[in-house]
Short mmCIF file of N, CA and C and ligand atoms in Angstrom, two decimals:
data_model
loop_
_atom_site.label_atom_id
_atom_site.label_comp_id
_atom_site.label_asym_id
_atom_site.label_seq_id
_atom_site.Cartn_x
_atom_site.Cartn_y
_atom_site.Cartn_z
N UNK D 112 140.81 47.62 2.60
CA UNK D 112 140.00 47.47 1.39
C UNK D 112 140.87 47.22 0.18
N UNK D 113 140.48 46.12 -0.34
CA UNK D 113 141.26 45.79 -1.79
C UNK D 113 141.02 46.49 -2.74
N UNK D 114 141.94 47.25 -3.54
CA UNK D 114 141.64 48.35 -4.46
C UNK D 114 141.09 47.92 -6.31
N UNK D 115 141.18 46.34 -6.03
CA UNK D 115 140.51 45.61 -7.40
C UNK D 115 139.87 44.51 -6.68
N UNK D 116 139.25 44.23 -7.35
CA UNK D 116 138.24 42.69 -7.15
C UNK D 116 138.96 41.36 -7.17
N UNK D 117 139.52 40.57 -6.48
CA UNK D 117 140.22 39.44 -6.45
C UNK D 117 139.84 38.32 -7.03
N UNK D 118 140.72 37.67 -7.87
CA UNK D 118 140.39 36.36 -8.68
C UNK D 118 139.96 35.56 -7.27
N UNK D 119 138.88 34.92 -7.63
CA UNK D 119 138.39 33.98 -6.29
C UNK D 119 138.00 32.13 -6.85
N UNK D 120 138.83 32.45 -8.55
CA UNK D 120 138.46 31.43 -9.25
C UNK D 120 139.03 30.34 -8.03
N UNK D 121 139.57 30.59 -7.44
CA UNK D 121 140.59 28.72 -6.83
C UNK D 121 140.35 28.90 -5.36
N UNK D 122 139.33 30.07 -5.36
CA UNK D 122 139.57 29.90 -3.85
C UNK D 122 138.21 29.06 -3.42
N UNK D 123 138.17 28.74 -2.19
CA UNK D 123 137.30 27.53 -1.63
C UNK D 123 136.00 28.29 -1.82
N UNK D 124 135.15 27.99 -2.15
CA UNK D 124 134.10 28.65 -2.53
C UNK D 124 133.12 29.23 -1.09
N UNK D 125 132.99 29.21 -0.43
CA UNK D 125 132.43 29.13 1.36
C UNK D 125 133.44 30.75 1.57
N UNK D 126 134.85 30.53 1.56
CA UNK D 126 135.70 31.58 1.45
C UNK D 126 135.25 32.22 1.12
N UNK D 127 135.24 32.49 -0.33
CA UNK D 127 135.03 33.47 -1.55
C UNK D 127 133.76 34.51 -1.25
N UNK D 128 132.79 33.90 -0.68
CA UNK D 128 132.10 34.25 -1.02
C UNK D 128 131.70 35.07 0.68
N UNK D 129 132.28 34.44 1.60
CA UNK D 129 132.79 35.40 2.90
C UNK D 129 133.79 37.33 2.26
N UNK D 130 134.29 36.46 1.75
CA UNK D 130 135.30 37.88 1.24
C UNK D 130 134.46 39.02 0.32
N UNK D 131 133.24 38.18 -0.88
CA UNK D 131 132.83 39.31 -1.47
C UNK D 131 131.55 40.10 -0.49
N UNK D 132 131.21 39.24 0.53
CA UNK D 132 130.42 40.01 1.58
C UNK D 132 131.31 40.78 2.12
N UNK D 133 132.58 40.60 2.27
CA UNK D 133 133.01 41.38 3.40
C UNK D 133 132.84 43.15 2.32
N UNK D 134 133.18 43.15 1.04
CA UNK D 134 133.93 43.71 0.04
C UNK D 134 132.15 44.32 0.01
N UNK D 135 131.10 43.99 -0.17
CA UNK D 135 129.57 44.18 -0.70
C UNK D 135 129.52 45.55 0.04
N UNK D 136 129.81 45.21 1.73
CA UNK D 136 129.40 45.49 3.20
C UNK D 136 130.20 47.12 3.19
N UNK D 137 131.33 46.89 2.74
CA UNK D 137 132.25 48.12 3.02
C UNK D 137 131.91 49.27 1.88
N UNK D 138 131.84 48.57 0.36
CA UNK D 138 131.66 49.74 -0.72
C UNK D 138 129.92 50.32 -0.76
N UNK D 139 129.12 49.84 -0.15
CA UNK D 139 127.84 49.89 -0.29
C UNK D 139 127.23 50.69 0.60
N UNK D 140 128.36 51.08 2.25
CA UNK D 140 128.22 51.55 3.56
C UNK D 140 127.89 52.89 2.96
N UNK D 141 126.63 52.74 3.69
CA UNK D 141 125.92 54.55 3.52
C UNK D 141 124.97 54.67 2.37
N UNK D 142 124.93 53.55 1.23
CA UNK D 142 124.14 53.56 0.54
C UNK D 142 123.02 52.77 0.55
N UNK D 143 121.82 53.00 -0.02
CA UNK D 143 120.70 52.24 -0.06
C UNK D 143 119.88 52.40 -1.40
N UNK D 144 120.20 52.79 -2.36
CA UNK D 144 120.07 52.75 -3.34
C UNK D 144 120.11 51.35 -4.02
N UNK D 145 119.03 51.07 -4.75
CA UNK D 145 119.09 49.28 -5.18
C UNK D 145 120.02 49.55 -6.62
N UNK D 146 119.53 50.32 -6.98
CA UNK D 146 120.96 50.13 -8.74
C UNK D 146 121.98 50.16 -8.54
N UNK D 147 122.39 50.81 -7.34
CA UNK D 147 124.00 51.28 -7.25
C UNK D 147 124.60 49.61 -6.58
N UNK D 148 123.63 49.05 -5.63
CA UNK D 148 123.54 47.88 -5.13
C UNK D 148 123.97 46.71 -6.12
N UNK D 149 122.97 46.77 -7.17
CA UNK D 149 122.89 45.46 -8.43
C UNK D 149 124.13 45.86 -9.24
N UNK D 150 124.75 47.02 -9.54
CA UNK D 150 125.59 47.04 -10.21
C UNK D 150 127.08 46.52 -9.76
N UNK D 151 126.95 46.95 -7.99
CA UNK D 151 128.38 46.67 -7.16
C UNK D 151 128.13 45.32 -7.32
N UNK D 152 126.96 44.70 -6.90
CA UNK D 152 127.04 43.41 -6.77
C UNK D 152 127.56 42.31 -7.95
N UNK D 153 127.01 43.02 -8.86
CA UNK D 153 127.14 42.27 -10.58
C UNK D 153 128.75 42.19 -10.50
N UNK D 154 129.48 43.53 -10.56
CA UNK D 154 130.75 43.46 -10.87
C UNK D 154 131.84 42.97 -9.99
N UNK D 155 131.17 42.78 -8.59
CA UNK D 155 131.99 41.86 -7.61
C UNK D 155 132.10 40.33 -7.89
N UNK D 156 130.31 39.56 -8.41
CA UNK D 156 131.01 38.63 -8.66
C UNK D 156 131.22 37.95 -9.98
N UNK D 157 130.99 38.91 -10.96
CA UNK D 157 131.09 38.68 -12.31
C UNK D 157 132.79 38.78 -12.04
N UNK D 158 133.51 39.08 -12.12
CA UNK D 158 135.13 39.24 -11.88
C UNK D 158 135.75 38.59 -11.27
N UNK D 159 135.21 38.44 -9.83
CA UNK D 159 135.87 37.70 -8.53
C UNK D 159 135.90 36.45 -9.38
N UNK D 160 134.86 35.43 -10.66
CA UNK D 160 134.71 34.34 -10.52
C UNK D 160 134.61 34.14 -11.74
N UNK D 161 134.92 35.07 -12.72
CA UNK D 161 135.10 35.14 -13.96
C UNK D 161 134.25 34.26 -14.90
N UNK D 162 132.86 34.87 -14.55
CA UNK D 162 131.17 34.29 -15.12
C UNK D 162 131.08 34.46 -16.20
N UNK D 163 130.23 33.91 -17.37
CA UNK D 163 129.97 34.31 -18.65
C UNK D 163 128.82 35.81 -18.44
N UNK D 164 127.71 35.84 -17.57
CA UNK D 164 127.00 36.69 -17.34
C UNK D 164 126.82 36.35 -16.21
N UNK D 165 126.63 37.70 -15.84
CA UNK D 165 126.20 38.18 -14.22
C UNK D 165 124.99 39.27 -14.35
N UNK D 166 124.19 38.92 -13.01
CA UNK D 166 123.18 40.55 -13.31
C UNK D 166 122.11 40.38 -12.74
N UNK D 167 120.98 41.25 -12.91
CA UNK D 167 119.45 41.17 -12.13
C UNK D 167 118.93 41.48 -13.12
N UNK D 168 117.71 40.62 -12.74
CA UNK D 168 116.28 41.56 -14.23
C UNK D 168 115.24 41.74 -12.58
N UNK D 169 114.93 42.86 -12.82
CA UNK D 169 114.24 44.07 -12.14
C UNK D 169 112.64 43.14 -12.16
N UNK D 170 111.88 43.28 -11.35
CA UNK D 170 110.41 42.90 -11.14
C UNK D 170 110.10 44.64 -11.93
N UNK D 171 109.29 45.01 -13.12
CA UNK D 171 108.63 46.03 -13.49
C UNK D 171 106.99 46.03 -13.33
N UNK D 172 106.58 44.34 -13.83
CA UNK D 172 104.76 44.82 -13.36
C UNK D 172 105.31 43.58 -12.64
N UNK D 173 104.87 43.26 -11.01
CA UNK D 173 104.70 42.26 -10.40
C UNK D 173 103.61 41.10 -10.28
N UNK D 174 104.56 40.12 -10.32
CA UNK D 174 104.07 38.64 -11.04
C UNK D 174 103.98 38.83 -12.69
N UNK D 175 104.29 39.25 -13.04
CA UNK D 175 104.14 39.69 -14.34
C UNK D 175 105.25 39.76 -15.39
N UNK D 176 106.13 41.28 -15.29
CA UNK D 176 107.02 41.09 -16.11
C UNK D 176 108.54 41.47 -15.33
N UNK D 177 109.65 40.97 -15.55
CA UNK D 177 111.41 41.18 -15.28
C UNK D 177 111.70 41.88 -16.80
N UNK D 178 112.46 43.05 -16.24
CA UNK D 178 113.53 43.52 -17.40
C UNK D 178 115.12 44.00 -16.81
N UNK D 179 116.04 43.55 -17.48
CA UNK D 179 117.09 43.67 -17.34
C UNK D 179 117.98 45.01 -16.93
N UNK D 180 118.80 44.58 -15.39
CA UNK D 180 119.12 45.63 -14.93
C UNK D 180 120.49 45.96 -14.89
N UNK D 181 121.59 46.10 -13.59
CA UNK D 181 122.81 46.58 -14.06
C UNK D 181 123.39 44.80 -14.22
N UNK D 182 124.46 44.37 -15.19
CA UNK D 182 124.54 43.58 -15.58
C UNK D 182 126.46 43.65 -16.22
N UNK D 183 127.10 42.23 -16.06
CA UNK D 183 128.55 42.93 -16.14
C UNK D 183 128.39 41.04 -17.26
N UNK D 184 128.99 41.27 -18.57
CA UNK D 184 129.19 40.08 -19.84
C UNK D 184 128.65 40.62 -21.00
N UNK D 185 128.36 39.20 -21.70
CA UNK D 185 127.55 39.53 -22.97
C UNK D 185 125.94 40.02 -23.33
N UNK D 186 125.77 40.48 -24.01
CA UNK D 186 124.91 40.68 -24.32
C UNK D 186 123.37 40.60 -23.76
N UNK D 187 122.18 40.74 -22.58
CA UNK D 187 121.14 39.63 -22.18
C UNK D 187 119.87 40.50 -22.67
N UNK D 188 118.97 39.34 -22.72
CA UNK D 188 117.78 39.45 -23.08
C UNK D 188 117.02 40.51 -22.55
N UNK D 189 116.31 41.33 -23.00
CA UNK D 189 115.80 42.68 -22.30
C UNK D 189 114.66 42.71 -20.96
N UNK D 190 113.51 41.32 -21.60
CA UNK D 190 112.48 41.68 -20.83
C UNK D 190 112.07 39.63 -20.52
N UNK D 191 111.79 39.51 -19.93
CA UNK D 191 111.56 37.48 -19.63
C UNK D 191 109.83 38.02 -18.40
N UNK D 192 108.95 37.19 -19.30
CA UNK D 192 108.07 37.07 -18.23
C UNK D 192 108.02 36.35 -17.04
N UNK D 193 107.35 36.36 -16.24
CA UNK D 193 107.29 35.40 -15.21
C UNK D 193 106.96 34.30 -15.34
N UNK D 194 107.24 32.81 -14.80
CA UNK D 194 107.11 31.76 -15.33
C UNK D 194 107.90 31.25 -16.41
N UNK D 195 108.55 32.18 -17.30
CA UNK D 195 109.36 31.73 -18.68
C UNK D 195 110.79 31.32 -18.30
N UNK D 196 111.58 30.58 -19.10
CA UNK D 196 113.22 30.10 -18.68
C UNK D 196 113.24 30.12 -17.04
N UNK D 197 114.23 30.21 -16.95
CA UNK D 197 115.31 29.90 -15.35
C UNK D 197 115.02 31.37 -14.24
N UNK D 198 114.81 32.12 -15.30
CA UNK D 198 114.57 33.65 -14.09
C UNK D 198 113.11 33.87 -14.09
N UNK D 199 112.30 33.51 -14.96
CA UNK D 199 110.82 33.48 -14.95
C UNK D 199 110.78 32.86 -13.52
N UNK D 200 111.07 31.42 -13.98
CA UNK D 200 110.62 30.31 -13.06
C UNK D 200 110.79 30.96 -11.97
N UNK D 201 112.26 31.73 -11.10
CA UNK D 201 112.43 31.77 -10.17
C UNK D 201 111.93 32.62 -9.68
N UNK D 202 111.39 33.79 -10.25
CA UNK D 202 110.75 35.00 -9.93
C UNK D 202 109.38 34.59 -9.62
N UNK D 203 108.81 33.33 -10.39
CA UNK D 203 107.03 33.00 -10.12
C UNK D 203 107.31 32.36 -9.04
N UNK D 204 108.05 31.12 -8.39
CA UNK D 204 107.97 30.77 -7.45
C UNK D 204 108.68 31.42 -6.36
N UNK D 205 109.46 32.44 -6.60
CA UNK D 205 110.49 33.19 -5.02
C UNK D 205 111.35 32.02 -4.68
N UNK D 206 111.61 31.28 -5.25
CA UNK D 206 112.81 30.55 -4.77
C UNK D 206 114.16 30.55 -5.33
N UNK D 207 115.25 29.96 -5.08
CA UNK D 207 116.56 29.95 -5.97
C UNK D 207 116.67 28.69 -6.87
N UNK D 208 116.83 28.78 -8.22
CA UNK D 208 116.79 28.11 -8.93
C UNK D 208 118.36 27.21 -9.46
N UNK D 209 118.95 26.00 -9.37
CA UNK D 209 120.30 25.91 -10.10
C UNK D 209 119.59 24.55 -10.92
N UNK D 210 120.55 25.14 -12.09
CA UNK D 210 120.39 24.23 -13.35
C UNK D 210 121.80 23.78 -13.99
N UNK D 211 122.22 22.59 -13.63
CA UNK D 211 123.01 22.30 -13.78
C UNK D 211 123.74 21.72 -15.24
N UNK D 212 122.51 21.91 -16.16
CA UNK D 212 122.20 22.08 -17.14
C UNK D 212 121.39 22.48 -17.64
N UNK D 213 122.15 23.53 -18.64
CA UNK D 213 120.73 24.21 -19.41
C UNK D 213 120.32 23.83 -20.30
N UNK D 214 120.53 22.93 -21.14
CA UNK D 214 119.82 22.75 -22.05
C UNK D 214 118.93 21.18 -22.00
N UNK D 215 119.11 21.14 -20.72
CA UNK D 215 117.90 19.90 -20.23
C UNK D 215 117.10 20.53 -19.40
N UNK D 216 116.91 22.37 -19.54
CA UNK D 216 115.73 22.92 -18.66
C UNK D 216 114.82 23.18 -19.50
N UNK D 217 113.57 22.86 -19.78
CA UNK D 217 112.61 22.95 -20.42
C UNK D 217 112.24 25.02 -20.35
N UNK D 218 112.45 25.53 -21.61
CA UNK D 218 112.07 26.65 -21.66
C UNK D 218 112.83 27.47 -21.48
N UNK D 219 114.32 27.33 -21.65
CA UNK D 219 115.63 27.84 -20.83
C UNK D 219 115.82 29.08 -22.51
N UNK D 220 116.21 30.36 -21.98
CA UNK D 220 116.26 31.25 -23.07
C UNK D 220 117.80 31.70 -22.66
N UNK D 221 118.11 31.12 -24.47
CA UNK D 221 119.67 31.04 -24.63
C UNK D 221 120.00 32.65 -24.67
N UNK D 222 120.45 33.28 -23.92
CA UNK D 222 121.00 34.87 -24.44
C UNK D 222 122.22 34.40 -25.30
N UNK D 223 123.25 33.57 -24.89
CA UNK D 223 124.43 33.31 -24.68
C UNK D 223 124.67 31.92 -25.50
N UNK D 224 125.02 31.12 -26.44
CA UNK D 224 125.26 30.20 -27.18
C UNK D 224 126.40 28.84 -26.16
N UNK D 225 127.10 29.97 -25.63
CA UNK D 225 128.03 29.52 -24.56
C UNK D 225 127.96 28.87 -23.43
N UNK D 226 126.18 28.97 -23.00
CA UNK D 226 126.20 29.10 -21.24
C UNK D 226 125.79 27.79 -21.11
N UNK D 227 126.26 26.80 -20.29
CA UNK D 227 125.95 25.62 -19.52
C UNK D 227 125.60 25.31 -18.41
N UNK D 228 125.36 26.34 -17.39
CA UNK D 228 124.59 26.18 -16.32
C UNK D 228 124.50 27.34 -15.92
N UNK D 229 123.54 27.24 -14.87
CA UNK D 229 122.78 28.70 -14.59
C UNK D 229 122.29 28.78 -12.81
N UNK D 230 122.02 29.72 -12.77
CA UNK D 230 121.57 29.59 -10.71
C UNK D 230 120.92 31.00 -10.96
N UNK D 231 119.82 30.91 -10.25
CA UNK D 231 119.11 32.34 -10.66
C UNK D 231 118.45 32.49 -8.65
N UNK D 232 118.57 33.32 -8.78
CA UNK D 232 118.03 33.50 -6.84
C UNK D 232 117.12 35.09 -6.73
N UNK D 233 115.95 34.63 -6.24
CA UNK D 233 115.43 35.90 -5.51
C UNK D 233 115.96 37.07 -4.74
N UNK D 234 115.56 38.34 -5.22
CA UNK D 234 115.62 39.20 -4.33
C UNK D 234 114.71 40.07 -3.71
N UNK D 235 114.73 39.92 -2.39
CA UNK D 235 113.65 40.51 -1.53
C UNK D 235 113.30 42.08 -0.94
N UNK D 236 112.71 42.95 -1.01
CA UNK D 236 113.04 43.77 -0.21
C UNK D 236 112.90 43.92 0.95
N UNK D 237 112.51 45.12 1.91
CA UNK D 237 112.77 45.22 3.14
C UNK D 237 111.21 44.97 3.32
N UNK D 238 110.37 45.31 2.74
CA UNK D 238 109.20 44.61 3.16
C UNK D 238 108.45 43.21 2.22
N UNK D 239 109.79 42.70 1.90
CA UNK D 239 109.46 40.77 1.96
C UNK D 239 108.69 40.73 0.33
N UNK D 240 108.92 42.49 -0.24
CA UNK D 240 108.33 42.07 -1.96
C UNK D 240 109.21 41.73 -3.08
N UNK D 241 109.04 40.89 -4.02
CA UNK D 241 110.35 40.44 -4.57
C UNK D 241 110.95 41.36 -5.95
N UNK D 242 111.63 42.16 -5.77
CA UNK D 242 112.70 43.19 -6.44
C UNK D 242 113.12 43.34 -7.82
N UNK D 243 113.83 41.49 -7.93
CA UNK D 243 114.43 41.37 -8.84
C UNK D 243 114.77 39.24 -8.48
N UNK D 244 115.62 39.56 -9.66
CA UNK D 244 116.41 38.30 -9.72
C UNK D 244 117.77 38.54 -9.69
N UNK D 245 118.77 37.70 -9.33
CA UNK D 245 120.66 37.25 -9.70
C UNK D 245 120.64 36.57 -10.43
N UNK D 246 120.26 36.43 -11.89
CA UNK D 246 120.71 35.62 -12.81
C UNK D 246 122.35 35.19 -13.11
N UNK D 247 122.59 34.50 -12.96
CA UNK D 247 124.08 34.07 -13.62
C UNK D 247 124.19 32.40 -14.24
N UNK D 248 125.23 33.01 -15.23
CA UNK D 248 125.94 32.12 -16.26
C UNK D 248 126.84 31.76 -16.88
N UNK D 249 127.07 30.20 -16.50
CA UNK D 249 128.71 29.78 -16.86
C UNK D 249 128.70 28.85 -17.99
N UNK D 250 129.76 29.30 -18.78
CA UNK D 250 130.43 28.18 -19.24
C UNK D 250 130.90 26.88 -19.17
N UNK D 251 130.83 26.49 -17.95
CA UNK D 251 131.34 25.62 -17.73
C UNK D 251 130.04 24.40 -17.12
N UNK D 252 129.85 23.18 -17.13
CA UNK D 252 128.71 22.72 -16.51
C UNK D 252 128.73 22.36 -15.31
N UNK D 253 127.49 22.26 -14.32
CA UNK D 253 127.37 21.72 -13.14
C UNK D 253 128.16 23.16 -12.42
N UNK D 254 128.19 24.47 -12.81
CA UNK D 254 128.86 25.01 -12.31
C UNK D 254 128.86 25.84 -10.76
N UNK D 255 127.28 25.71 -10.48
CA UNK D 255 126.78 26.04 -9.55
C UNK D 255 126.01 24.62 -8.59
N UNK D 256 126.35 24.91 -6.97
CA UNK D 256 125.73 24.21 -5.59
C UNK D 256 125.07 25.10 -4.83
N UNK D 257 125.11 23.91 -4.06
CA UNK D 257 124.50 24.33 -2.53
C UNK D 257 125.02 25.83 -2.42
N UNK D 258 126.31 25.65 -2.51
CA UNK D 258 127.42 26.67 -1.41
C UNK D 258 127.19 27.72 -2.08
N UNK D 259 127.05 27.95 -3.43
CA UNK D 259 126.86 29.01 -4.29
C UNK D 259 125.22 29.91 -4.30
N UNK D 260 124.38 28.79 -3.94
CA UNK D 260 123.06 29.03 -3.29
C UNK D 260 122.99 29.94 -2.38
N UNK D 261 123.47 29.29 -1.44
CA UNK D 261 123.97 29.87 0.21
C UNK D 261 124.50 31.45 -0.22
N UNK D 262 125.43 31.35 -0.52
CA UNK D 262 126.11 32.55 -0.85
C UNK D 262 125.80 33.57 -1.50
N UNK D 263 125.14 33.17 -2.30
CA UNK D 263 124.59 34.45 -3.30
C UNK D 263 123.03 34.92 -2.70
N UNK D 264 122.41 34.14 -2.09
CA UNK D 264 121.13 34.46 -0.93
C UNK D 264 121.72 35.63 0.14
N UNK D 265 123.08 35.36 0.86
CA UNK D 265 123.63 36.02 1.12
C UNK D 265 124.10 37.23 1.14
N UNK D 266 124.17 37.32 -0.34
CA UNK D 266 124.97 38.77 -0.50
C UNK D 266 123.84 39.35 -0.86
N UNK D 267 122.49 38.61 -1.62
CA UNK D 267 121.24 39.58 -2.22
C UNK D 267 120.75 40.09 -0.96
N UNK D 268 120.99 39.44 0.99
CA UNK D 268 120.14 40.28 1.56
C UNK D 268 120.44 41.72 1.73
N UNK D 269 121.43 42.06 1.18
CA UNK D 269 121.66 43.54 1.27
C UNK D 269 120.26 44.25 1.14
N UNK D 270 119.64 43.43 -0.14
CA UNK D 270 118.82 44.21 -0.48
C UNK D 270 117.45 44.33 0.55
N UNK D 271 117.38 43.02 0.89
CA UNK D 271 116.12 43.39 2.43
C UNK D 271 117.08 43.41 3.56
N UNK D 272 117.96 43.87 3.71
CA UNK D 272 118.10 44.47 5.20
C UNK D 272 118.78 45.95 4.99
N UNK D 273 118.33 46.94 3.67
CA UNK D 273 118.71 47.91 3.90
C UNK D 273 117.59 48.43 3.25
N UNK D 274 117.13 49.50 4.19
CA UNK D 274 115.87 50.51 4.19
C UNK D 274 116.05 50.90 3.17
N UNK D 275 114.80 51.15 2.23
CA UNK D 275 114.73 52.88 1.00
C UNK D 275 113.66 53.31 0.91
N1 LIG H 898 118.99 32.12 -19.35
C1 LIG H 898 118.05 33.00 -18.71
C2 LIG H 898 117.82 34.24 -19.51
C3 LIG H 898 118.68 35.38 -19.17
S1 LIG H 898 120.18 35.35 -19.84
O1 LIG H 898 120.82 34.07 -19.84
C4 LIG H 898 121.16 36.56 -19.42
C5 LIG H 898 116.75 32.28 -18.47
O2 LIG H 898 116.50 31.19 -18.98
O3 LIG H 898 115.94 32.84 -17.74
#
């Protein structure tokens, strides 16, 4: 077990994101707690990949309203309805969202002055109801794919394949 979170900025992204599963799998063993979950998760890959924001906004009334949960950057917005910006959207439809630009997404809510692309992905629980969101945000554009899709679907099933 690595005793800090590894720069994974250069590493092949498919890699990277093998390693922060491996890293999710080991610090999380024995727990099932979803906060303790969103927070390991936030700070694994807010660091590993050195994001402008990382984090989940929580499902509080379903279909309804997201408010912001454990979260590792600047500053984010407290509460986003469903349907509204990039985590609305993704939370009304359950799918993973990448925007490879944000400011050609119709309805996109700037927390961040900085952020140029965005990937927001569902999270499910163990009985298939949706939890939360992985919001994240870079600086940089086009910053999120496929592989980053893949991957971060990945690491959220912690959350439906562990009982609470
Ligand atoms: N940009 C997001 C809002 C959340 S913050 O960026 C942290 C959106 O459009 O849903």
């Amino acid at each position: 077990m690595e005793p800090v979170i590894p720069d994974l900025r250069r590493t092949p992204k498919a890699e990277a994101y093998n390693r922060l599963v491996e890293m999710q799998t080991v610090l999380l063993a024995g727990h099932s707690d979803a906060l303790a979950g969103m927070a390991t998760t936030s700070a694994l890959l807010h660091h590993a990949f050195g994001h402008l924001w990382t984090g989940f906004y929580r499902v509080v009334e379903p279909d309804t309203l997201l408010r912001v949960g454990p979260y590792q950057g600047s500053l984010g917005c407290l509460d986003i309805a469903f349907g509204r910006g990039v985590c609305g959207t993704a939370a009304a439809e359950r799918r993973t969202v990448v925007v490879p630009d944000v400011h050609a997404f119709p309805g996109h809510i700037a927390c961040d002055g900085r952020s140029q692309s965005e990937i927001v992905v569902p999270v499910f629980d163990a009985d298939g109801a949706l939890l939360a969101v992985l919001d994240i945000d870079s600086d940089q554009p086009a910053r999120f794919d496929d592989v980053d899709a893949a991957g971060l679907e990945w690491l959220v099933d912690w959350f439906r394949t562990t009982r609470r």
